Amino acid sequence: MTDILHRVGIKSSLDEAYKALATREGAAAWWSNKVQGESKLGGVLKFTFIADGREIGTIDVKVIELQPSKRVVWQVVGGPAEWIDTKISFDLRQEGDWVIVLFKHAGWTEPSEFMHHCTTKWGVFLLSLKSLAETGKGSASPNDVQIGDWH
Amino acid sequence: MTDILHRVGIKSSLDEAYKALATREGAAAWWSNKVQGESKLGGVLKFTFIADGREIGTIDVKVIELQPSKRVVWQVVGGPAEWIDTKISFDLRQEGDWVIVLFKHAGWTEPSEFMHHCTTKWGVFLLSLKSLAETGKGSASPNDVQIGDWH
């Protein structure tokens, strides 16, 4: 098993950062604009990713932890084969002027080339989250930064 | 042991991408503007990182592999304690219109919070590498994107 790890600092309130992670509207503004479902404990959010006007994939996550201002955890229940049953967690804390987000996408069975790609892409989306919480504007799909042929 | 992995696609020639990794001038344009030493087999490059006008750290790497248009490997011989003796490799290949860079920073003893930070920061610097090879302009330190309180 191997994990994707990231750390970003956000100049916002804990509440603002938490809302961006814990609500459907928040996730839509930094990860993918196209999302269905409810962000509540046990609920499933279905994200659709678009590039060049075409659907390039969907990811379904079940919301398994929601601790206000502290922690959000999703379990992947649909999407690319390598993602199924992996867990995506966001831990938040205040550190001086910064909200620190520790990100973990845990449970990859091997360090495949796709995992390399997803590591870089998560970095891009976490900067989108940072921008959303700091300025009110993220770069969710389909307006995300393209990092290569796998988008 | 745990590794940082990334994958970026660059719309440039293999030669252009290789030069950005294998020469001091290249590395200065995407990683840190302030670099001393020679990029030759067995040579040591000393990078200094600056933020808000102050030096925030140095990293010394020994160049241990230079395979034109294919692979560059550095061994860390100076810098943060967690970096010492780790290896940083860049594998290049052509894939249609894209040059694919597989990045690995191998040999971390534990998935510390600093490793989380370095993962995100490497992503930012690899996008700087991409920009350099595609447009001639990277965002090396001190013009790098700040991702939090640890810069």
PDB file of C-alpha atoms in Angstrom:
ATOM      1  CA  MET A   1       0.000   0.000   0.000  1.00  0.00           C
ATOM      2  CA  THR A   2       1.189   3.501  -0.774  1.00  0.00           C
ATOM      3  CA  ASP A   3      -0.309   6.955  -0.200  1.00  0.00           C
ATOM      4  CA  ILE A   4      -0.406  10.356  -1.859  1.00  0.00           C
ATOM      5  CA  LEU A   5       0.410  13.103   0.652  1.00  0.00           C
ATOM      6  CA  HIS A   6       0.184  16.879   0.352  1.00  0.00           C
ATOM      7  CA  ARG A   7       0.312  19.926   2.638  1.00  0.00           C
ATOM      8  CA  VAL A   8      -1.004  23.378   1.812  1.00  0.00           C
ATOM      9  CA  GLY A   9      -1.381  26.474   3.946  1.00  0.00           C
ATOM     10  CA  ILE A  10      -4.403  28.676   3.369  1.00  0.00           C
ATOM     11  CA  LYS A  11      -4.884  32.265   4.532  1.00  0.00           C
ATOM     12  CA  SER A  12      -8.534  31.959   5.470  1.00  0.00           C
ATOM     13  CA  SER A  13     -10.637  31.070   8.488  1.00  0.00           C
ATOM     14  CA  LEU A  14     -10.861  27.399   9.496  1.00  0.00           C
ATOM     15  CA  ASP A  15     -14.590  27.651   8.845  1.00  0.00           C
ATOM     16  CA  GLU A  16     -14.075  28.869   5.276  1.00  0.00           C
ATOM     17  CA  ALA A  17     -11.604  26.065   4.495  1.00  0.00           C
ATOM     18  CA  TYR A  18     -13.851  23.453   6.100  1.00  0.00           C
ATOM     19  CA  LYS A  19     -16.893  24.635   4.105  1.00  0.00           C
ATOM     20  CA  ALA A  20     -14.902  24.263   0.873  1.00  0.00           C
ATOM     21  CA  LEU A  21     -14.282  20.616   1.747  1.00  0.00           C
ATOM     22  CA  ALA A  22     -17.445  19.609   3.542  1.00  0.00           C
ATOM     23  CA  THR A  23     -20.153  21.024   1.278  1.00  0.00           C
ATOM     24  CA  ARG A  24     -21.148  20.069  -2.252  1.00  0.00           C
ATOM     25  CA  GLU A  25     -21.002  23.704  -3.305  1.00  0.00           C
ATOM     26  CA  GLY A  26     -17.459  23.973  -1.945  1.00  0.00           C
ATOM     27  CA  ALA A  27     -16.161  20.828  -3.644  1.00  0.00           C
ATOM     28  CA  ALA A  28     -17.828  21.949  -6.889  1.00  0.00           C
ATOM     29  CA  ALA A  29     -15.834  25.156  -6.780  1.00  0.00           C
ATOM     30  CA  TRP A  30     -12.352  23.603  -6.384  1.00  0.00           C
ATOM     31  CA  TRP A  31     -12.579  19.994  -7.688  1.00  0.00           C
ATOM     32  CA  SER A  32     -15.291  19.625 -10.295  1.00  0.00           C
ATOM     33  CA  ASN A  33     -18.152  21.941 -11.218  1.00  0.00           C
ATOM     34  CA  LYS A  34     -20.265  18.953 -12.173  1.00  0.00           C
ATOM     35  CA  VAL A  35     -21.275  17.106  -9.016  1.00  0.00           C
ATOM     36  CA  GLN A  36     -24.410  15.368  -7.880  1.00  0.00           C
ATOM     37  CA  GLY A  37     -25.460  13.948  -4.522  1.00  0.00           C
ATOM     38  CA  GLU A  38     -25.406  15.164  -0.950  1.00  0.00           C
ATOM     39  CA  SER A  39     -22.435  15.951   1.273  1.00  0.00           C
ATOM     40  CA  LYS A  40     -23.717  14.401   4.498  1.00  0.00           C
ATOM     41  CA  LEU A  41     -22.467  11.457   6.532  1.00  0.00           C
ATOM     42  CA  GLY A  42     -23.104   8.316   4.453  1.00  0.00           C
ATOM     43  CA  GLY A  43     -24.028  10.375   1.381  1.00  0.00           C
ATOM     44  CA  VAL A  44     -22.399   9.847  -2.007  1.00  0.00           C
ATOM     45  CA  LEU A  45     -21.030  12.655  -4.179  1.00  0.00           C
ATOM     46  CA  LYS A  46     -20.616  11.887  -7.873  1.00  0.00           C
ATOM     47  CA  PHE A  47     -18.060  14.101  -9.604  1.00  0.00           C
ATOM     48  CA  THR A  48     -17.813  14.286 -13.387  1.00  0.00           C
ATOM     49  CA  PHE A  49     -14.651  15.613 -15.010  1.00  0.00           C
ATOM     50  CA  ILE A  50     -14.746  17.387 -18.351  1.00  0.00           C
ATOM     51  CA  ALA A  51     -11.908  18.288 -20.713  1.00  0.00           C
ATOM     52  CA  ASP A  52     -12.154  19.855 -24.167  1.00  0.00           C
ATOM     53  CA  GLY A  53     -15.941  19.643 -23.866  1.00  0.00           C
ATOM     54  CA  ARG A  54     -15.920  15.869 -23.320  1.00  0.00           C
ATOM     55  CA  GLU A  55     -16.471  13.794 -20.198  1.00  0.00           C
ATOM     56  CA  ILE A  56     -13.165  12.165 -19.258  1.00  0.00           C
ATOM     57  CA  GLY A  57     -14.222  10.331 -16.114  1.00  0.00           C
ATOM     58  CA  THR A  58     -16.344  10.197 -12.982  1.00  0.00           C
ATOM     59  CA  ILE A  59     -15.436   9.651  -9.356  1.00  0.00           C
ATOM     60  CA  ASP A  60     -17.973   8.685  -6.679  1.00  0.00           C
ATOM     61  CA  VAL A  61     -17.060   9.268  -3.064  1.00  0.00           C
ATOM     62  CA  LYS A  62     -18.958   8.306   0.064  1.00  0.00           C
ATOM     63  CA  VAL A  63     -18.674  10.867   2.859  1.00  0.00           C
ATOM     64  CA  ILE A  64     -17.501   8.866   5.883  1.00  0.00           C
ATOM     65  CA  GLU A  65     -16.271  11.576   8.270  1.00  0.00           C
ATOM     66  CA  LEU A  66     -17.313  15.198   8.789  1.00  0.00           C
ATOM     67  CA  GLN A  67     -15.729  16.837  11.845  1.00  0.00           C
ATOM     68  CA  PRO A  68     -16.417  20.583  11.654  1.00  0.00           C
ATOM     69  CA  SER A  69     -13.236  22.666  11.235  1.00  0.00           C
ATOM     70  CA  LYS A  70     -11.134  19.504  11.676  1.00  0.00           C
ATOM     71  CA  ARG A  71     -11.486  16.629   9.265  1.00  0.00           C
ATOM     72  CA  VAL A  72     -13.287  15.393   6.159  1.00  0.00           C
ATOM     73  CA  VAL A  73     -12.898  11.837   4.854  1.00  0.00           C
ATOM     74  CA  TRP A  74     -14.216  10.335   1.646  1.00  0.00           C
ATOM     75  CA  GLN A  75     -14.176   6.698   0.598  1.00  0.00           C
ATOM     76  CA  VAL A  76     -14.002   6.111  -3.147  1.00  0.00           C
ATOM     77  CA  VAL A  77     -16.884   3.905  -4.256  1.00  0.00           C
ATOM     78  CA  GLY A  78     -16.790   4.516  -8.014  1.00  0.00           C
ATOM     79  CA  GLY A  79     -14.261   5.647 -10.615  1.00  0.00           C
ATOM     80  CA  PRO A  80     -10.941   4.413 -11.982  1.00  0.00           C
ATOM     81  CA  ALA A  81     -10.134   0.829 -10.889  1.00  0.00           C
ATOM     82  CA  GLU A  82      -7.036   1.969  -8.970  1.00  0.00           C
ATOM     83  CA  TRP A  83      -9.134   4.405  -6.918  1.00  0.00           C
ATOM     84  CA  ILE A  84     -11.822   1.980  -5.722  1.00  0.00           C
ATOM     85  CA  ASP A  85     -11.794   1.580  -1.919  1.00  0.00           C
ATOM     86  CA  THR A  86      -9.044   4.149  -1.452  1.00  0.00           C
ATOM     87  CA  LYS A  87      -9.658   6.859   1.160  1.00  0.00           C
ATOM     88  CA  ILE A  88      -9.181  10.588   0.739  1.00  0.00           C
ATOM     89  CA  SER A  89      -8.757  12.620   3.929  1.00  0.00           C
ATOM     90  CA  PHE A  90      -8.310  16.299   4.684  1.00  0.00           C
ATOM     91  CA  ASP A  91      -7.115  17.291   8.168  1.00  0.00           C
ATOM     92  CA  LEU A  92      -7.328  20.957   9.111  1.00  0.00           C
ATOM     93  CA  ARG A  93      -5.755  22.996  11.869  1.00  0.00           C
ATOM     94  CA  GLN A  94      -4.967  26.614  12.609  1.00  0.00           C
ATOM     95  CA  GLU A  95      -1.261  27.522  12.706  1.00  0.00           C
ATOM     96  CA  GLY A  96      -0.748  31.249  13.298  1.00  0.00           C
ATOM     97  CA  ASP A  97      -2.244  33.104  10.312  1.00  0.00           C
ATOM     98  CA  TRP A  98      -2.589  29.899   8.319  1.00  0.00           C
ATOM     99  CA  VAL A  99      -5.044  27.064   8.017  1.00  0.00           C
ATOM    100  CA  ILE A 100      -2.925  23.990   7.370  1.00  0.00           C
ATOM    101  CA  VAL A 101      -4.476  21.220   5.269  1.00  0.00           C
ATOM    102  CA  LEU A 102      -2.873  17.799   5.446  1.00  0.00           C
ATOM    103  CA  PHE A 103      -4.117  15.709   2.569  1.00  0.00           C
ATOM    104  CA  LYS A 104      -3.857  11.939   2.224  1.00  0.00           C
ATOM    105  CA  HIS A 105      -5.133   9.719  -0.574  1.00  0.00           C
ATOM    106  CA  ALA A 106      -4.471   6.350   1.043  1.00  0.00           C
ATOM    107  CA  GLY A 107      -4.552   2.748  -0.049  1.00  0.00           C
ATOM    108  CA  TRP A 108      -3.046   2.645  -3.541  1.00  0.00           C
ATOM    109  CA  THR A 109      -1.985  -0.937  -4.213  1.00  0.00           C
ATOM    110  CA  GLU A 110       1.072   0.098  -6.227  1.00  0.00           C
ATOM    111  CA  PRO A 111       3.034   3.214  -7.224  1.00  0.00           C
ATOM    112  CA  SER A 112       1.767   3.063 -10.813  1.00  0.00           C
ATOM    113  CA  GLU A 113       2.338   5.767 -13.395  1.00  0.00           C
ATOM    114  CA  PHE A 114      -1.306   6.758 -12.881  1.00  0.00           C
ATOM    115  CA  MET A 115      -0.536   7.331  -9.207  1.00  0.00           C
ATOM    116  CA  HIS A 116       2.346   9.641 -10.207  1.00  0.00           C
ATOM    117  CA  HIS A 117      -0.133  11.585 -12.361  1.00  0.00           C
ATOM    118  CA  CYS A 118      -2.767  11.754  -9.627  1.00  0.00           C
ATOM    119  CA  THR A 119      -0.181  13.077  -7.139  1.00  0.00           C
ATOM    120  CA  THR A 120       0.626  16.029  -9.390  1.00  0.00           C
ATOM    121  CA  LYS A 121      -3.037  16.606 -10.220  1.00  0.00           C
ATOM    122  CA  TRP A 122      -4.081  16.590  -6.542  1.00  0.00           C
ATOM    123  CA  GLY A 123      -1.438  19.283  -5.987  1.00  0.00           C
ATOM    124  CA  VAL A 124      -3.072  21.388  -8.679  1.00  0.00           C
ATOM    125  CA  PHE A 125      -6.538  20.872  -7.170  1.00  0.00           C
ATOM    126  CA  LEU A 126      -5.321  21.689  -3.654  1.00  0.00           C
ATOM    127  CA  LEU A 127      -3.983  24.996  -4.980  1.00  0.00           C
ATOM    128  CA  SER A 128      -7.461  25.481  -6.433  1.00  0.00           C
ATOM    129  CA  LEU A 129      -8.909  24.809  -2.950  1.00  0.00           C
ATOM    130  CA  LYS A 130      -6.440  27.335  -1.482  1.00  0.00           C
ATOM    131  CA  SER A 131      -7.450  29.923  -4.039  1.00  0.00           C
ATOM    132  CA  LEU A 132     -11.154  29.272  -3.422  1.00  0.00           C
ATOM    133  CA  ALA A 133     -10.853  29.724   0.350  1.00  0.00           C
ATOM    134  CA  GLU A 134      -8.616  32.794   0.013  1.00  0.00           C
ATOM    135  CA  THR A 135     -10.277  34.629  -2.880  1.00  0.00           C
ATOM    136  CA  GLY A 136     -13.667  32.995  -3.421  1.00  0.00           C
ATOM    137  CA  LYS A 137     -12.557  31.603  -6.783  1.00  0.00           C
ATOM    138  CA  GLY A 138     -11.146  28.125  -7.437  1.00  0.00           C
ATOM    139  CA  SER A 139     -10.153  26.373 -10.672  1.00  0.00           C
ATOM    140  CA  ALA A 140     -12.384  23.333 -10.655  1.00  0.00           C
ATOM    141  CA  SER A 141     -12.837  21.089 -13.696  1.00  0.00           C
ATOM    142  CA  PRO A 142     -13.435  22.012 -16.502  1.00  0.00           C
ATOM    143  CA  ASN A 143     -11.293  25.076 -15.688  1.00  0.00           C
ATOM    144  CA  ASP A 144      -8.486  23.093 -14.050  1.00  0.00           C
ATOM    145  CA  VAL A 145      -4.811  23.356 -15.003  1.00  0.00           C
ATOM    146  CA  GLN A 146      -3.825  20.689 -17.539  1.00  0.00           C
ATOM    147  CA  ILE A 147      -0.611  18.907 -16.529  1.00  0.00           C
ATOM    148  CA  GLY A 148      -0.146  16.564 -19.505  1.00  0.00           C
ATOM    149  CA  ASP A 149      -1.717  14.108 -21.924  1.00  0.00           C
ATOM    150  CA  TRP A 150      -3.750  12.468 -19.135  1.00  0.00           C
ATOM    151  CA  HIS A 151      -5.089  15.914 -18.441  1.00  0.00           C
TER     152      HIS A 151
ATOM    153  CA  MET B   1      11.104   4.099   3.059  1.00  0.00           C
ATOM    154  CA  THR B   2       8.632   6.160   1.129  1.00  0.00           C
ATOM    155  CA  ASP B   3       8.881   8.157  -2.107  1.00  0.00           C
ATOM    156  CA  ILE B   4       7.456  11.299  -3.649  1.00  0.00           C
ATOM    157  CA  LEU B   5       6.170  10.606  -7.170  1.00  0.00           C
ATOM    158  CA  HIS B   6       4.963  12.988  -9.878  1.00  0.00           C
ATOM    159  CA  ARG B   7       4.158  12.874 -13.594  1.00  0.00           C
ATOM    160  CA  VAL B   8       3.978  15.840 -15.933  1.00  0.00           C
ATOM    161  CA  GLY B   9       3.574  16.058 -19.692  1.00  0.00           C
ATOM    162  CA  ILE B  10       5.457  18.773 -21.517  1.00  0.00           C
ATOM    163  CA  LYS B  11       4.808  20.034 -25.045  1.00  0.00           C
ATOM    164  CA  SER B  12       8.435  20.464 -26.050  1.00  0.00           C
ATOM    165  CA  SER B  13      11.221  18.451 -27.640  1.00  0.00           C
ATOM    166  CA  LEU B  14      12.919  15.761 -25.560  1.00  0.00           C
ATOM    167  CA  ASP B  15      16.120  17.735 -25.977  1.00  0.00           C
ATOM    168  CA  GLU B  16      14.591  20.919 -24.572  1.00  0.00           C
ATOM    169  CA  ALA B  17      13.195  19.105 -21.518  1.00  0.00           C
ATOM    170  CA  TYR B  18      16.479  17.276 -20.950  1.00  0.00           C
ATOM    171  CA  LYS B  19      18.478  20.509 -21.119  1.00  0.00           C
ATOM    172  CA  ALA B  20      16.227  22.038 -18.464  1.00  0.00           C
ATOM    173  CA  LEU B  21      17.126  19.164 -16.131  1.00  0.00           C
ATOM    174  CA  ALA B  22      20.705  18.393 -17.063  1.00  0.00           C
ATOM    175  CA  THR B  23      22.275  21.858 -17.174  1.00  0.00           C
ATOM    176  CA  ARG B  24      22.895  24.359 -14.398  1.00  0.00           C
ATOM    177  CA  GLU B  25      21.260  27.099 -16.474  1.00  0.00           C
ATOM    178  CA  GLY B  26      18.165  24.926 -16.911  1.00  0.00           C
ATOM    179  CA  ALA B  27      17.818  24.024 -13.237  1.00  0.00           C
ATOM    180  CA  ALA B  28      18.377  27.697 -12.328  1.00  0.00           C
ATOM    181  CA  ALA B  29      15.402  28.640 -14.492  1.00  0.00           C
ATOM    182  CA  TRP B  30      12.853  26.248 -12.936  1.00  0.00           C
ATOM    183  CA  TRP B  31      14.129  25.345  -9.436  1.00  0.00           C
ATOM    184  CA  SER B  32      16.293  28.088  -7.978  1.00  0.00           C
ATOM    185  CA  ASN B  33      17.893  31.076  -9.659  1.00  0.00           C
ATOM    186  CA  LYS B  34      20.733  30.936  -7.165  1.00  0.00           C
ATOM    187  CA  VAL B  35      22.878  27.920  -7.939  1.00  0.00           C
ATOM    188  CA  GLN B  36      26.602  27.236  -7.870  1.00  0.00           C
ATOM    189  CA  GLY B  37      28.655  24.296  -9.113  1.00  0.00           C
ATOM    190  CA  GLU B  38      28.796  22.236 -12.277  1.00  0.00           C
ATOM    191  CA  SER B  39      26.182  19.920 -13.743  1.00  0.00           C
ATOM    192  CA  LYS B  40      28.463  17.100 -14.812  1.00  0.00           C
ATOM    193  CA  LEU B  41      28.760  13.510 -13.641  1.00  0.00           C
ATOM    194  CA  GLY B  42      30.088  13.595 -10.086  1.00  0.00           C
ATOM    195  CA  GLY B  43      29.665  17.362  -9.871  1.00  0.00           C
ATOM    196  CA  VAL B  44      27.766  19.062  -7.058  1.00  0.00           C
ATOM    197  CA  LEU B  45      25.121  21.736  -7.569  1.00  0.00           C
ATOM    198  CA  LYS B  46      24.369  23.968  -4.589  1.00  0.00           C
ATOM    199  CA  PHE B  47      20.917  25.551  -4.739  1.00  0.00           C
ATOM    200  CA  THR B  48      19.961  28.429  -2.434  1.00  0.00           C
ATOM    201  CA  PHE B  49      16.296  29.250  -1.866  1.00  0.00           C
ATOM    202  CA  ILE B  50      15.148  32.778  -1.123  1.00  0.00           C
ATOM    203  CA  ALA B  51      11.801  34.039   0.172  1.00  0.00           C
ATOM    204  CA  ASP B  52      10.850  37.589   1.111  1.00  0.00           C
ATOM    205  CA  GLY B  53      14.428  38.619   0.415  1.00  0.00           C
ATOM    206  CA  ARG B  54      15.882  36.139   2.938  1.00  0.00           C
ATOM    207  CA  GLU B  55      17.695  32.839   2.447  1.00  0.00           C
ATOM    208  CA  ILE B  56      15.413  30.036   3.684  1.00  0.00           C
ATOM    209  CA  GLY B  57      17.597  27.038   2.892  1.00  0.00           C
ATOM    210  CA  THR B  58      20.152  25.374   0.661  1.00  0.00           C
ATOM    211  CA  ILE B  59      20.164  21.998  -1.055  1.00  0.00           C
ATOM    212  CA  ASP B  60      23.301  20.372  -2.458  1.00  0.00           C
ATOM    213  CA  VAL B  61      22.898  17.601  -5.002  1.00  0.00           C
ATOM    214  CA  LYS B  62      25.532  15.409  -6.584  1.00  0.00           C
ATOM    215  CA  VAL B  63      24.847  14.594 -10.232  1.00  0.00           C
ATOM    216  CA  ILE B  64      25.028  10.782 -10.405  1.00  0.00           C
ATOM    217  CA  GLU B  65      23.348  10.006 -13.757  1.00  0.00           C
ATOM    218  CA  LEU B  66      23.096  11.969 -17.001  1.00  0.00           C
ATOM    219  CA  GLN B  67      21.596   9.983 -19.878  1.00  0.00           C
ATOM    220  CA  PRO B  68      20.848  12.414 -22.705  1.00  0.00           C
ATOM    221  CA  SER B  69      17.108  12.729 -23.464  1.00  0.00           C
ATOM    222  CA  LYS B  70      16.394   9.924 -20.976  1.00  0.00           C
ATOM    223  CA  ARG B  71      17.332  10.301 -17.374  1.00  0.00           C
ATOM    224  CA  VAL B  72      18.875  12.616 -14.788  1.00  0.00           C
ATOM    225  CA  VAL B  73      19.559  11.522 -11.206  1.00  0.00           C
ATOM    226  CA  TRP B  74      20.740  13.611  -8.271  1.00  0.00           C
ATOM    227  CA  GLN B  75      21.830  12.420  -4.858  1.00  0.00           C
ATOM    228  CA  VAL B  76      21.217  14.850  -2.027  1.00  0.00           C
ATOM    229  CA  VAL B  77      24.463  15.529  -0.163  1.00  0.00           C
ATOM    230  CA  GLY B  78      23.481  18.662   1.757  1.00  0.00           C
ATOM    231  CA  GLY B  79      20.289  20.333   2.981  1.00  0.00           C
ATOM    232  CA  PRO B  80      17.451  19.503   5.364  1.00  0.00           C
ATOM    233  CA  ALA B  81      18.209  16.417   7.523  1.00  0.00           C
ATOM    234  CA  GLU B  82      15.288  14.486   6.002  1.00  0.00           C
ATOM    235  CA  TRP B  83      16.712  15.022   2.494  1.00  0.00           C
ATOM    236  CA  ILE B  84      20.241  13.755   3.109  1.00  0.00           C
ATOM    237  CA  ASP B  85      21.042  10.663   1.020  1.00  0.00           C
ATOM    238  CA  THR B  86      17.682  10.715  -0.738  1.00  0.00           C
ATOM    239  CA  LYS B  87      17.721  10.441  -4.538  1.00  0.00           C
ATOM    240  CA  ILE B  88      15.877  12.620  -7.017  1.00  0.00           C
ATOM    241  CA  SER B  89      15.322  11.163 -10.480  1.00  0.00           C
ATOM    242  CA  PHE B  90      13.725  12.435 -13.664  1.00  0.00           C
ATOM    243  CA  ASP B  91      12.879   9.910 -16.398  1.00  0.00           C
ATOM    244  CA  LEU B  92      11.934  11.272 -19.794  1.00  0.00           C
ATOM    245  CA  ARG B  93      10.243   9.720 -22.797  1.00  0.00           C
ATOM    246  CA  GLN B  94       8.347  10.867 -25.872  1.00  0.00           C
ATOM    247  CA  GLU B  95       4.634   9.955 -25.959  1.00  0.00           C
ATOM    248  CA  GLY B  96       2.938  11.350 -29.076  1.00  0.00           C
ATOM    249  CA  ASP B  97       3.116  15.167 -28.854  1.00  0.00           C
ATOM    250  CA  TRP B  98       4.231  15.047 -25.240  1.00  0.00           C
ATOM    251  CA  VAL B  99       7.452  14.609 -23.342  1.00  0.00           C
ATOM    252  CA  ILE B 100       6.494  12.658 -20.226  1.00  0.00           C
ATOM    253  CA  VAL B 101       8.544  13.304 -17.096  1.00  0.00           C
ATOM    254  CA  LEU B 102       8.337  10.728 -14.328  1.00  0.00           C
ATOM    255  CA  PHE B 103       9.719  12.200 -11.148  1.00  0.00           C
ATOM    256  CA  LYS B 104      10.780  10.325  -8.038  1.00  0.00           C
ATOM    257  CA  HIS B 105      12.256  11.681  -4.806  1.00  0.00           C
ATOM    258  CA  ALA B 106      13.135   8.384  -3.171  1.00  0.00           C
ATOM    259  CA  GLY B 107      14.303   7.275   0.228  1.00  0.00           C
ATOM    260  CA  TRP B 108      12.350   9.315   2.768  1.00  0.00           C
ATOM    261  CA  THR B 109      12.539   7.466   6.081  1.00  0.00           C
ATOM    262  CA  GLU B 110       9.010   8.461   7.106  1.00  0.00           C
ATOM    263  CA  PRO B 111       5.922  10.233   5.734  1.00  0.00           C
ATOM    264  CA  SER B 112       6.503  13.324   7.880  1.00  0.00           C
ATOM    265  CA  GLU B 113       4.561  16.547   7.562  1.00  0.00           C
ATOM    266  CA  PHE B 114       7.636  17.997   5.845  1.00  0.00           C
ATOM    267  CA  MET B 115       7.366  15.251   3.223  1.00  0.00           C
ATOM    268  CA  HIS B 116       3.722  16.253   2.621  1.00  0.00           C
ATOM    269  CA  HIS B 117       4.913  19.826   2.073  1.00  0.00           C
ATOM    270  CA  CYS B 118       7.752  18.797  -0.234  1.00  0.00           C
ATOM    271  CA  THR B 119       5.346  16.718  -2.346  1.00  0.00           C
ATOM    272  CA  THR B 120       3.146  19.726  -3.023  1.00  0.00           C
ATOM    273  CA  LYS B 121       6.139  21.988  -3.573  1.00  0.00           C
ATOM    274  CA  TRP B 122       7.746  19.572  -6.068  1.00  0.00           C
ATOM    275  CA  GLY B 123       4.473  19.663  -7.997  1.00  0.00           C
ATOM    276  CA  VAL B 124       4.726  23.445  -8.186  1.00  0.00           C
ATOM    277  CA  PHE B 125       8.369  23.262  -9.344  1.00  0.00           C
ATOM    278  CA  LEU B 126       7.581  20.603 -11.967  1.00  0.00           C
ATOM    279  CA  LEU B 127       4.931  22.935 -13.399  1.00  0.00           C
ATOM    280  CA  SER B 128       7.690  25.553 -13.466  1.00  0.00           C
ATOM    281  CA  LEU B 129       9.869  23.060 -15.402  1.00  0.00           C
ATOM    282  CA  LYS B 130       6.955  22.457 -17.795  1.00  0.00           C
ATOM    283  CA  SER B 131       6.499  26.160 -18.341  1.00  0.00           C
ATOM    284  CA  LEU B 132      10.227  26.678 -18.878  1.00  0.00           C
ATOM    285  CA  ALA B 133      10.468  23.954 -21.548  1.00  0.00           C
ATOM    286  CA  GLU B 134       7.251  25.085 -23.274  1.00  0.00           C
ATOM    287  CA  THR B 135       7.587  28.848 -23.131  1.00  0.00           C
ATOM    288  CA  GLY B 136      11.186  29.607 -22.158  1.00  0.00           C
ATOM    289  CA  LYS B 137      10.073  30.986 -18.793  1.00  0.00           C
ATOM    290  CA  GLY B 138       9.935  29.069 -15.493  1.00  0.00           C
ATOM    291  CA  SER B 139       9.085  30.223 -11.964  1.00  0.00           C
ATOM    292  CA  ALA B 140      12.219  29.338 -10.047  1.00  0.00           C
ATOM    293  CA  SER B 141      12.906  30.569  -6.516  1.00  0.00           C
ATOM    294  CA  PRO B 142      12.611  33.432  -5.569  1.00  0.00           C
ATOM    295  CA  ASN B 143       9.697  33.711  -8.016  1.00  0.00           C
ATOM    296  CA  ASP B 144       8.128  30.380  -7.054  1.00  0.00           C
ATOM    297  CA  VAL B 145       4.508  29.924  -6.018  1.00  0.00           C
ATOM    298  CA  GLN B 146       4.120  30.021  -2.237  1.00  0.00           C
ATOM    299  CA  ILE B 147       1.981  27.140  -0.940  1.00  0.00           C
ATOM    300  CA  GLY B 148       1.864  27.961   2.764  1.00  0.00           C
ATOM    301  CA  ASP B 149       3.769  29.001   5.879  1.00  0.00           C
ATOM    302  CA  TRP B 150       6.706  26.723   5.016  1.00  0.00           C
ATOM    303  CA  HIS B 151       6.821  28.572   1.709  1.00  0.00           C
TER     304      HIS B 151
END
